[in-house]
Coordinates of C-alpha atoms (C1' of nucleotides) in Angstrom, one line a residue:
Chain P
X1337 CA -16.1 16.9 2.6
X1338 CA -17.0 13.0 2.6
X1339 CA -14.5 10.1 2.8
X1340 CA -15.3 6.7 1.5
X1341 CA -13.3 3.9 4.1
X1342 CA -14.2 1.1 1.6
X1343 CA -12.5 3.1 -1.3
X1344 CA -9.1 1.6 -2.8
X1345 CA -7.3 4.8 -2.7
X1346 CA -5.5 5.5 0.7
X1347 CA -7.7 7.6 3.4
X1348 CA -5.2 10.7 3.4
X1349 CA -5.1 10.7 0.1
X1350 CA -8.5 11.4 -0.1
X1351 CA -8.7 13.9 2.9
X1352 CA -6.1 15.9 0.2
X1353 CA -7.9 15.9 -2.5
X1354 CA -10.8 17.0 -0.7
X1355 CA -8.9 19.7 1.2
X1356 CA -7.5 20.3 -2.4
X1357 CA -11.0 20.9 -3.9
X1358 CA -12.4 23.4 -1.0
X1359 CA -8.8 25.4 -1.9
X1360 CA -9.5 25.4 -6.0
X1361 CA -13.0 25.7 -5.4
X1362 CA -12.8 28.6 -3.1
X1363 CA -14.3 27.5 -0.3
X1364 CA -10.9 28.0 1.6
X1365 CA -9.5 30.9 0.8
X1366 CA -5.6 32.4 0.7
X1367 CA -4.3 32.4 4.4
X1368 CA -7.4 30.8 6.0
X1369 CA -6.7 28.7 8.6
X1370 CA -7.7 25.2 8.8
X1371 CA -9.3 23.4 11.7
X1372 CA -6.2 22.2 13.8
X1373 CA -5.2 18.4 13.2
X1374 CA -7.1 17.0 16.1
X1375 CA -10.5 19.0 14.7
X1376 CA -9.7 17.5 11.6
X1377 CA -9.1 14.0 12.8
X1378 CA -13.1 14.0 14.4
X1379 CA -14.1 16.0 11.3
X1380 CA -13.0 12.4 9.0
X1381 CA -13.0 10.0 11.5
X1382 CA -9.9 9.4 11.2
X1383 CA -6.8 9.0 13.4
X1384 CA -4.6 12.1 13.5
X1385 CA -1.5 10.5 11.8
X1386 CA -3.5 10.0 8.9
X1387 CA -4.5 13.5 8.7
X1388 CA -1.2 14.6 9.1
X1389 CA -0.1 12.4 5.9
X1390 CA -2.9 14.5 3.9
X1391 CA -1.4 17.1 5.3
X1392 CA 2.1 16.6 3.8
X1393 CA 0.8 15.6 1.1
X1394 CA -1.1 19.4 0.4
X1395 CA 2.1 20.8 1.9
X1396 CA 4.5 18.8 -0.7
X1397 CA 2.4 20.6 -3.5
X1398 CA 3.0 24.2 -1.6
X1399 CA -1.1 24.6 -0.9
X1400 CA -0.6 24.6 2.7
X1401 CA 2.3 25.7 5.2
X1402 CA 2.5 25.0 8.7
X1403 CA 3.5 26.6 11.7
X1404 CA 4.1 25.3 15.3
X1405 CA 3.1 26.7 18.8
X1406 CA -1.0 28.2 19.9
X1407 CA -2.0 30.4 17.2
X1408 CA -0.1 27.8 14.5
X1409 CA -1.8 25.1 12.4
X1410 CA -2.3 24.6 8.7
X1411 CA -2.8 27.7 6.4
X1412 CA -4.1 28.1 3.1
X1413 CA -0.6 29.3 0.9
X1414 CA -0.4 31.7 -1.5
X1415 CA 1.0 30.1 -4.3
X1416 CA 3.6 32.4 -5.9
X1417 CA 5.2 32.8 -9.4
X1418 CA 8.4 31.5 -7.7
X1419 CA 7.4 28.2 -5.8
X1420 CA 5.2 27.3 -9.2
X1421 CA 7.8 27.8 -11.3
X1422 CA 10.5 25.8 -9.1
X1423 CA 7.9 23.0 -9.4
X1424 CA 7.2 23.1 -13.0
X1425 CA 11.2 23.0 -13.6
X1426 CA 12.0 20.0 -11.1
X1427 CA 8.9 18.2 -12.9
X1428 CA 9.6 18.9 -16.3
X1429 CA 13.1 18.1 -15.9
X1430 CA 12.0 14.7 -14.4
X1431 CA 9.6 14.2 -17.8
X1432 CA 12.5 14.8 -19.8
X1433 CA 14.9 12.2 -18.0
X1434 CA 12.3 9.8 -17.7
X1435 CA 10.7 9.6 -20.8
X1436 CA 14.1 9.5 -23.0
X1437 CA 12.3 12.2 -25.2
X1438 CA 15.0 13.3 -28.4
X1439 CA 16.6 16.3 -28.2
X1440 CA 15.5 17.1 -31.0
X1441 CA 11.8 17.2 -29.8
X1442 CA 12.7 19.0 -26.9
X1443 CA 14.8 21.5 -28.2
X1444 CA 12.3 22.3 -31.3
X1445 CA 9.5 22.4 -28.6
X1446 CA 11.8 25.0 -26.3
X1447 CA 12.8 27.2 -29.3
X1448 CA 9.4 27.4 -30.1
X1449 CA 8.4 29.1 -27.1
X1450 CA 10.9 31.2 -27.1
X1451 CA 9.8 33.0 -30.6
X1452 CA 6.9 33.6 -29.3
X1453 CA 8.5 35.8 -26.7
X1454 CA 10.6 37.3 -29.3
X1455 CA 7.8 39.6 -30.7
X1456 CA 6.6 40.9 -27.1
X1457 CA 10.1 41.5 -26.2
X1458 CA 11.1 43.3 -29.0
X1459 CA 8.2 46.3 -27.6
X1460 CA 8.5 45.9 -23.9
X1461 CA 12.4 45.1 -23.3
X1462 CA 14.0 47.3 -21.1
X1463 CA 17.4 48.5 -20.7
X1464 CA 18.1 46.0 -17.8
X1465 CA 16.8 42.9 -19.4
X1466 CA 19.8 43.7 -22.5
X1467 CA 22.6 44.4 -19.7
X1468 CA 21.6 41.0 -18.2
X1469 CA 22.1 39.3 -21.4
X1470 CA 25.1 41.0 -22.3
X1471 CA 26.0 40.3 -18.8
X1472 CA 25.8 36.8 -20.3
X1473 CA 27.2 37.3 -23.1
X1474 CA 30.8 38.0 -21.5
X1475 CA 30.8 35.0 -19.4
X1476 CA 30.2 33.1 -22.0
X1477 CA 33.1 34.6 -23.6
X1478 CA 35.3 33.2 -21.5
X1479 CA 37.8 30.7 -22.6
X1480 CA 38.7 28.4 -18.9
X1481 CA 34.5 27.8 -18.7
X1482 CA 33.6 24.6 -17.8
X1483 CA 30.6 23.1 -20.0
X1484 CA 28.5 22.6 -17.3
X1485 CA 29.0 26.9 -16.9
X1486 CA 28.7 27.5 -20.1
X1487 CA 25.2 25.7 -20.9
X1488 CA 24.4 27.4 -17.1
X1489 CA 24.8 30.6 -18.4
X1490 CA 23.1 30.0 -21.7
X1491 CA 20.4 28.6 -19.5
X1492 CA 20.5 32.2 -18.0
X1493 CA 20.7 34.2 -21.0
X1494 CA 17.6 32.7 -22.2
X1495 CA 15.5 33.1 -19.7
X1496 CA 16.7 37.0 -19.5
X1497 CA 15.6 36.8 -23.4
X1498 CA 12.2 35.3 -22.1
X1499 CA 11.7 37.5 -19.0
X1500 CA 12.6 40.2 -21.2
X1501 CA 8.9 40.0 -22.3
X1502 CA 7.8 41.5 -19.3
X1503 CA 4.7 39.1 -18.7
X1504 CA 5.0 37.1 -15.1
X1505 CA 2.7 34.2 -16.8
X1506 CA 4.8 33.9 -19.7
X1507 CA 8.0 33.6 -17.9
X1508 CA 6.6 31.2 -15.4
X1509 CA 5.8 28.8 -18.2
X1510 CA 8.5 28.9 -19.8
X1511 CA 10.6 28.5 -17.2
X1512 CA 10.3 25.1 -17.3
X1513 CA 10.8 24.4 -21.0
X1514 CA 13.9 26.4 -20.9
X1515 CA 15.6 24.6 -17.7
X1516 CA 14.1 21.2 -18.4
X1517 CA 16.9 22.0 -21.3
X1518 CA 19.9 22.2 -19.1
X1519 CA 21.0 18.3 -18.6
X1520 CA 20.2 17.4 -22.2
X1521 CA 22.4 20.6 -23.2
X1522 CA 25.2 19.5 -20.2
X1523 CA 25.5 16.1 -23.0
X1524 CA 27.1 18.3 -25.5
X1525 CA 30.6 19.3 -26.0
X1526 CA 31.4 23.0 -26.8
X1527 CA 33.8 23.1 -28.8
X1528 CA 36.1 26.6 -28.6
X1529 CA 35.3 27.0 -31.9
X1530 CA 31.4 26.2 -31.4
X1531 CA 30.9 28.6 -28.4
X1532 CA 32.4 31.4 -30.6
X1533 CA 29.8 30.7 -33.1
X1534 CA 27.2 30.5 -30.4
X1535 CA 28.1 33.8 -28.9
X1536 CA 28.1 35.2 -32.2
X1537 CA 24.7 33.6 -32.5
X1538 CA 23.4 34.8 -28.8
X1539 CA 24.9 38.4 -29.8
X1540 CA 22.6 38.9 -33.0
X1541 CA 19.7 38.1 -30.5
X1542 CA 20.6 41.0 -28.5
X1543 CA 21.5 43.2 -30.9
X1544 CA 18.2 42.5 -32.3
X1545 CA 16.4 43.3 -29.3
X1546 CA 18.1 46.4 -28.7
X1547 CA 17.0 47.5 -32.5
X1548 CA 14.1 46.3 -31.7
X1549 CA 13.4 44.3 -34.8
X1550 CA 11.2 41.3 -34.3
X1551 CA 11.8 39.6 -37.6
X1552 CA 16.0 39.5 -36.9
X1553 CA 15.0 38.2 -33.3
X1554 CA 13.3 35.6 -34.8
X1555 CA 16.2 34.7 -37.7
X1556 CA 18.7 34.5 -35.0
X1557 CA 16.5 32.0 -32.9
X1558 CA 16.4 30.4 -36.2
X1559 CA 20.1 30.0 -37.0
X1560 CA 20.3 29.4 -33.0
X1561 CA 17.8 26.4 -33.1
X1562 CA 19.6 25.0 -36.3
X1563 CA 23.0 24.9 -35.0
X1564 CA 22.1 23.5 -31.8
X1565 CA 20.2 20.8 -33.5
X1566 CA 23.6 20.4 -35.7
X1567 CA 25.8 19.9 -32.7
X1568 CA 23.1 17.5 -31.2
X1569 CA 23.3 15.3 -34.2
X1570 CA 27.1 15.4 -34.2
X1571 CA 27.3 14.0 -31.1
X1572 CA 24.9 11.4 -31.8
X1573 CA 27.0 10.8 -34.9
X1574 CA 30.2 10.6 -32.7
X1575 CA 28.9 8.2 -29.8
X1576 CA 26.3 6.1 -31.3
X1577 CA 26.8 3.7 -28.7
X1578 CA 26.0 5.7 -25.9
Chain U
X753 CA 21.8 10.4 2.4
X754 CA 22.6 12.7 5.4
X755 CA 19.7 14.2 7.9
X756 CA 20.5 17.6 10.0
X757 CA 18.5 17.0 13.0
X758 CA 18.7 20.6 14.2
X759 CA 17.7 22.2 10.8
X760 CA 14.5 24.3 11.3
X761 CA 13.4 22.0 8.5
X762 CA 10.9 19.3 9.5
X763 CA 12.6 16.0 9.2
X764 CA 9.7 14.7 6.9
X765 CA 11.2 17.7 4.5
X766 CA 14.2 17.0 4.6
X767 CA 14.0 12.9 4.2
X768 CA 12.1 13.5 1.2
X769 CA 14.5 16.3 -0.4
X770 CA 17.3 13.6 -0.1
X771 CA 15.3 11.2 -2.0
X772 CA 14.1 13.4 -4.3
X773 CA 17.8 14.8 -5.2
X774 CA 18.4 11.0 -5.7
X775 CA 15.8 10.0 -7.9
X776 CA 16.9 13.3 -10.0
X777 CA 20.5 12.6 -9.8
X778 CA 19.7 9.1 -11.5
X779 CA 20.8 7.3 -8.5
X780 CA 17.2 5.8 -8.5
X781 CA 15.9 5.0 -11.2
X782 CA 12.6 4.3 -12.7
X783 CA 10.6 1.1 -11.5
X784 CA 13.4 0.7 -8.7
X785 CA 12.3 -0.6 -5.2
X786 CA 12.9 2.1 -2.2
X787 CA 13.9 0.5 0.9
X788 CA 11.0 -0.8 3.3
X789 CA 9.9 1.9 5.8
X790 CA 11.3 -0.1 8.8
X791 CA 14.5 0.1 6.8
X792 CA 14.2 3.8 6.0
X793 CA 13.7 4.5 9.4
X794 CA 16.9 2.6 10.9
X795 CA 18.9 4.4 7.9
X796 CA 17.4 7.9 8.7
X797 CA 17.4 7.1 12.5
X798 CA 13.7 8.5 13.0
X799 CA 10.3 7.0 12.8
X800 CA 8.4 5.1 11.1
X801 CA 6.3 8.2 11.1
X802 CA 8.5 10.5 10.1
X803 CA 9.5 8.3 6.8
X804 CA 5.4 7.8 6.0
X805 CA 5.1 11.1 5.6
X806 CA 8.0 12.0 4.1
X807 CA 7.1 8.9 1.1
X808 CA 3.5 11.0 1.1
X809 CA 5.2 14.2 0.2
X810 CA 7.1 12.1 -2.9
X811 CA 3.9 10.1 -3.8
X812 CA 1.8 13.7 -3.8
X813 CA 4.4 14.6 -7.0
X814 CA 4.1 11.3 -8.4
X815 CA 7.6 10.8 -8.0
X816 CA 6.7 7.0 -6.2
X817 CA 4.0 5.0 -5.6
X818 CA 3.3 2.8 -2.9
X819 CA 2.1 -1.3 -3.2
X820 CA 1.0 -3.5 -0.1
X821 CA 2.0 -7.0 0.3
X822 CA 5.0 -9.4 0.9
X823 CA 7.3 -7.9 -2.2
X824 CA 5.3 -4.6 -2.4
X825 CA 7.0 -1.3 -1.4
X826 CA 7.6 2.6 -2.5
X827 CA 8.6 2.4 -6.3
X828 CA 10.0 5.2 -7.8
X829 CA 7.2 6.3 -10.3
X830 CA 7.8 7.2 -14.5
X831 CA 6.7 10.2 -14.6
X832 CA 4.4 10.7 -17.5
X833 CA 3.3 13.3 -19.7
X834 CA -0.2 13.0 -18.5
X835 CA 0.5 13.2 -15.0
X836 CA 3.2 16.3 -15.3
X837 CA 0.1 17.7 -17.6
X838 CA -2.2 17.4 -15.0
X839 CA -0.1 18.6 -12.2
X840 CA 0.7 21.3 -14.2
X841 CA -2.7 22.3 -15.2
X842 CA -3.8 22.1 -11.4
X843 CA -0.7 24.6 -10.3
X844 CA -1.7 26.9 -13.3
X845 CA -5.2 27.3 -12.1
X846 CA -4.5 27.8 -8.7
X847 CA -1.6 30.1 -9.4
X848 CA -3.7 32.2 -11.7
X849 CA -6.5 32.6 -8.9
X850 CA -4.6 33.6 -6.2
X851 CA -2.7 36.4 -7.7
X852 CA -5.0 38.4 -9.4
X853 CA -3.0 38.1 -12.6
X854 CA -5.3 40.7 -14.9
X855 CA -7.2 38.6 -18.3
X856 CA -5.2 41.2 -20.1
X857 CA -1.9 39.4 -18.9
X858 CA -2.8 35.8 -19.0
X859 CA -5.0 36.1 -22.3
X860 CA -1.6 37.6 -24.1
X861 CA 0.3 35.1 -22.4
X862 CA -2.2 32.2 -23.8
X863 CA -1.8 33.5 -27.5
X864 CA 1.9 34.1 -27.4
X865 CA 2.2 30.4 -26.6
X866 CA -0.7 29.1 -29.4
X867 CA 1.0 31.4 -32.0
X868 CA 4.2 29.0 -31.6
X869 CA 2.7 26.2 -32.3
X870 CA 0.4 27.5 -35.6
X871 CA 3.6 27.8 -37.6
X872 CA 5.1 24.1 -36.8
X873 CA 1.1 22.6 -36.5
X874 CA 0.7 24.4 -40.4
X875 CA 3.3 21.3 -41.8
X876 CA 2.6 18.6 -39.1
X877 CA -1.3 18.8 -38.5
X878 CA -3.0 15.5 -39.5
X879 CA -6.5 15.2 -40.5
X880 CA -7.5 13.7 -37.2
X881 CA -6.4 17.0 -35.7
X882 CA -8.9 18.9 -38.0
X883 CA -11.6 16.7 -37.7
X884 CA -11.6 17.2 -33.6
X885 CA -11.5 21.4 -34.5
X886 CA -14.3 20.6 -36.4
X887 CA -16.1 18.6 -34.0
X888 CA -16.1 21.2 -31.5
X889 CA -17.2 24.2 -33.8
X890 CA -20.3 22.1 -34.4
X891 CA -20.5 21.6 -30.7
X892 CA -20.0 25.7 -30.4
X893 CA -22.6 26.5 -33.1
X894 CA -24.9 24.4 -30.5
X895 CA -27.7 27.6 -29.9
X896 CA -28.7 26.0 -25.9
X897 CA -25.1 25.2 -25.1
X898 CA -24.1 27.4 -21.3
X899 CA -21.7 29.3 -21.0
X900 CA -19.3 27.0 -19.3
X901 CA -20.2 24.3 -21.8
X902 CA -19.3 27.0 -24.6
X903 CA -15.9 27.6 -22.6
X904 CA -15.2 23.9 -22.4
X905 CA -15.6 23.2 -25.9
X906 CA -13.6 26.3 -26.8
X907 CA -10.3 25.2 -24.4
X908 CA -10.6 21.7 -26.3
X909 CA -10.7 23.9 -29.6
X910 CA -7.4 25.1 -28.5
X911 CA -5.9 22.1 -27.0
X912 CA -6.5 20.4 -30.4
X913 CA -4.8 23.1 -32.2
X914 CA -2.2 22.6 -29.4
X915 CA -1.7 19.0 -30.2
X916 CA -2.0 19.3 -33.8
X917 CA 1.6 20.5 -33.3
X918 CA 2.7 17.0 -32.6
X919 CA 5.5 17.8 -30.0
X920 CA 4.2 16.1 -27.0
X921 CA 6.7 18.5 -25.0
X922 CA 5.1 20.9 -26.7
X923 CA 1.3 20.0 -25.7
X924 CA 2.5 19.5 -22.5
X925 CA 3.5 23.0 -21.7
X926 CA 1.1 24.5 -23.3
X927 CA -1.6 22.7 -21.2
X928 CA -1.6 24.8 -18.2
X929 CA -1.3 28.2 -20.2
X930 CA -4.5 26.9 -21.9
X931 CA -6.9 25.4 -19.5
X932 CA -5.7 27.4 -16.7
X933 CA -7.6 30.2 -18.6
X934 CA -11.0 28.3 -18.7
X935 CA -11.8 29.8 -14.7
X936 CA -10.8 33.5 -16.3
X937 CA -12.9 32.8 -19.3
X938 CA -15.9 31.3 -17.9
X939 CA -16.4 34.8 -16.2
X940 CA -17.7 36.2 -19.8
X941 CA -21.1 36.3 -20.7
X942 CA -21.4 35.3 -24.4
X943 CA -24.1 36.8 -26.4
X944 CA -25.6 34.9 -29.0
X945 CA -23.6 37.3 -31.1
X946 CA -20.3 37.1 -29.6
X947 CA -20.1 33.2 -29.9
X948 CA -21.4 34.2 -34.0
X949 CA -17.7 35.4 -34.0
X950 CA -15.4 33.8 -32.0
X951 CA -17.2 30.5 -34.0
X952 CA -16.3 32.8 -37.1
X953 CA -12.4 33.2 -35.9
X954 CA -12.2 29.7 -35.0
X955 CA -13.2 28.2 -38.4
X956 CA -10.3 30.5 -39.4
X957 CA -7.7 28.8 -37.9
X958 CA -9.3 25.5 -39.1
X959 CA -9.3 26.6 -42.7
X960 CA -6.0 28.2 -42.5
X961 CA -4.3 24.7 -40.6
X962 CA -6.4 23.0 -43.7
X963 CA -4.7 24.8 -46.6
X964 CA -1.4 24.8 -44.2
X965 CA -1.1 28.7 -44.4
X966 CA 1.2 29.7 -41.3
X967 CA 0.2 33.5 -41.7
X968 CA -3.3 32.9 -42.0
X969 CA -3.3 30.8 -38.6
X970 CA -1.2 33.9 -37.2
X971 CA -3.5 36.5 -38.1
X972 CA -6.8 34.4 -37.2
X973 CA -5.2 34.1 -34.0
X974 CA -4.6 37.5 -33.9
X975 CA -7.7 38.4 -34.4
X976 CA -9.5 36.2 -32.0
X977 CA -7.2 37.5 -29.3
X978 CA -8.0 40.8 -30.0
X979 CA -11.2 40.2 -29.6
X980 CA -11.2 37.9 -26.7
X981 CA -9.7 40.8 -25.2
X982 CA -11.9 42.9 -26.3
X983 CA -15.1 40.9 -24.5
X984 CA -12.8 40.8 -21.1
X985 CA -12.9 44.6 -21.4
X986 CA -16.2 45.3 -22.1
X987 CA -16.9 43.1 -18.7
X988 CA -14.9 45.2 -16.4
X989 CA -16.7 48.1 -18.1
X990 CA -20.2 46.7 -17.3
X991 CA -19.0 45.3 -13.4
X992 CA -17.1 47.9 -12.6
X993 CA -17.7 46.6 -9.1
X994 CA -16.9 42.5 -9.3
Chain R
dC668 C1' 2.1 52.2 35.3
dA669 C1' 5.7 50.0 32.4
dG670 C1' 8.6 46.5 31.4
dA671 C1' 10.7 42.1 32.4
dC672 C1' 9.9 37.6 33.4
dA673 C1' 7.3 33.2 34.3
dT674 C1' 3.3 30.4 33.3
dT675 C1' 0.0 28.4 30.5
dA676 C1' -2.5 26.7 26.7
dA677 C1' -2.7 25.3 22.0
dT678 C1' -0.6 23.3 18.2
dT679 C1' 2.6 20.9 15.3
dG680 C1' 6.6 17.5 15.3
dT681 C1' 8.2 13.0 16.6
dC682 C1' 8.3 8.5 18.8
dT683 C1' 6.6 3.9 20.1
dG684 C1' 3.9 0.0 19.7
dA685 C1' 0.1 -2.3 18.1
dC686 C1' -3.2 -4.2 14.9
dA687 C1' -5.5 -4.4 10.1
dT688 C1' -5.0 -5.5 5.5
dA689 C1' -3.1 -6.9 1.2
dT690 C1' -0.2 -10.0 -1.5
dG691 C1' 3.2 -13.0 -3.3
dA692 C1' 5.6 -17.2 -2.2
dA693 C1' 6.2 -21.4 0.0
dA694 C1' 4.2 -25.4 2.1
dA695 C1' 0.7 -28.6 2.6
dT696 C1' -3.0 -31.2 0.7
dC697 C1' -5.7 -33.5 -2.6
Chain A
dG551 C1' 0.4 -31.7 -11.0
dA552 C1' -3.1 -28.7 -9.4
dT553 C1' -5.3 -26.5 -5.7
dT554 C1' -5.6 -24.8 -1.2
dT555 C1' -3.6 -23.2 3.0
dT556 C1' -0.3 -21.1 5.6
dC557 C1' 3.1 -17.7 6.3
dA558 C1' 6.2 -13.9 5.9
dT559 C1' 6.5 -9.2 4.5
dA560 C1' 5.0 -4.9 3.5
dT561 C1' 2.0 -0.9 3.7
dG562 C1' -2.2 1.3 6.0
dT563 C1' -4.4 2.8 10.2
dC564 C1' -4.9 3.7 15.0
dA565 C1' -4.0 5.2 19.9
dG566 C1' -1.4 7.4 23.1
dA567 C1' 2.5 9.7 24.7
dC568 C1' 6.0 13.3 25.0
dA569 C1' 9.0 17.1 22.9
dA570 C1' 9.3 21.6 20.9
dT571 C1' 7.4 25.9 19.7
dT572 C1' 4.8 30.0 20.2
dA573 C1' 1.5 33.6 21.5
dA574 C1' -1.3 35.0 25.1
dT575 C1' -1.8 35.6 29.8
dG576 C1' -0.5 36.4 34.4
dT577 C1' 3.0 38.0 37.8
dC578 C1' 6.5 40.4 39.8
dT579 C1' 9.4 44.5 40.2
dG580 C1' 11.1 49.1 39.8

DNA sequence: CAGACATTAATTGTCTGACATATGAAAATC
DNA sequence: GATTTTCATATGTCAGACAATTAATGTCTG
């Protein structure tokens, strides 16, 4: 692991990346400890504050923890389905806001995805995965919800739908196409008579996945995307100013 | 902006989780100017340390970057589709290879995802798109080509089928389903015969995107999954021990 | 001997102050 | 007016110190 002092890029930057590379390449392996700051700081020739930037820096991407007191120091993470998919939802969410992408765009590409769970769920759902979703369903049902609860919830109910398809990789990617959703779908106003037709909507969905009939799961998310898409362009219709 | 002093939190952490909920909550926005660290660290009431490395933590998710001089500064980065696609690709790789996720499970996750896009890519694909597919077949029919090379070409296959979708939110989600695979795929051993077939399912898909066929490009797909799956299988067979 | 308690060593977390370096803007010079 | 110099400001790096934490070790006591 070689660092370049005449490089433009900052020196803990590149002590991360090539800490980073030993970790993808193998070379340090889950839970291996690595040489305690000080060690490090002779290792790079470096002074230890510097190291301890790199250090953050591995640590803000969850590839290291650390832990205080004499057997502590930095450790190789095991990066779990949970901490990745909190990451990809903060940074898709962020690509969304900062990018001004259409709803439309976003909400064709999220719909998408979510048919191509349809088929896999319609052979591996289980009972639990429809109680969630009905689960779902009733709170949605409920008249004195706030929008903000309401998109919450369908922001719940889908992921149920895409959990539903049993596969951990699956999930985790879609994850962040699903939640990325929620603050573009907070922009909309649910009408009482448009969350009826949405629970209606979200109803065939399950009742689909409880026959088990990929081709109705997939009509559903249809009509689903469609009238989404509709109440999108009614708003824009409404406050094209804004 | 409030700092708990006695969290178990390090105060890095926590500095940079309230300027991260910021920048999310819109209350920085794009291309705006964080104050100095010397100003940071009088707000926070800790070092100038303590700030550094909590700016290193944000700069390591490309939510700032940093600029030296008189009226440089921490800016708070736009987050762009190549960066979130390279982030994403990164966390992907890594998450796959330390959690043993089987090829079964990552392979059906892969295909799931490409199938979504073959319907919408059938009515927007351009002929640029086909022309890159068609570059890298003749790059795959290449007899000397390594196996890594051969798995390279065939994740740019994929990504261009990916892309040909033309929903950047899309390709961007996709990315780290596809070339996450590459490590996992890199582990077959084609034969001269095998890369016959896959080159054979491949032009497939190309002459089903060609004559805009969404079934076609499902069942090529399907097939070359099958199959794919079918090589993993026949490795764990022959290395029962690796 | 066993358990409670104190000591110690190792390590990260934080602070302070200094200097190096980059860079735009203002001032001085031609 | 154009060019050069100076300067102020900001991040990048370094060095050294102390605080806080924690496991291992040593010590005392019953």
């Amino acid at each position: 692991m070689k660092i370049d002092p005449s490089s433009p890029k900052d020196l803990s930057a590149q002590i991360a990346q090539a800490i980073r590379d030993a970790i993808v390449a193998g070379k340090l392996i889950v839970d291996a400890r690595l040489p305690s700051e000080t060690e490090l700081s002779d290792q790079f020739n470096v002074s230890r504050s510097t190291v301890r930037e790199a250090l953050k820096r591995l640590a803000a991407q969850s590839l290291i923890r650390t832990q205080r007191g004499a057997t502590g120091g930095a450790f190789v993470n095991r990066l779990t389905f949970e901490d990745a998919q909190a990451m990809h939802v903060t940074t898709s969410t962020l690509l969304l806001s900062m990018n001004d992408v259409s709803f439309t765009q976003a909400c064709e590409a999220r719909y998408a995805l979510e048919r191509a769970c349809a088929v896999m769920a319609c052979t591996r759902r289980e009972s639990s995965h429809l109680e969630k979703m009905k689960a779902e369903l009733g709170h949605q049902a409920q008249d004195e919800l706030s929008d903000e609860a309401f998109c919450a919830s369908d922001v719940a109910f889908h992921r149920a739908l895409v959990d539903s398809a049993s596969n951990p990789v699956l999930s985790y990617q879609l994850a962040g196409a699903v939640e990325a959703m929620q603050p573009l779908m907070n922009m909309i106003t649910f009408t009482a008579r448009s969350r009826v037709k949405i629970l209606m909507l979200h109803g065939n969905i399950v009742d689909a996945l409880e026959q088990r009939d990929p081709s109705a799961v997939k009509d559903s998310l249809d009509l689903l995307e469609s009238y989404t898409q509709a109440l999108a362009e009614d708003l824009i219709v409404a406050r094209p100013s804004g």
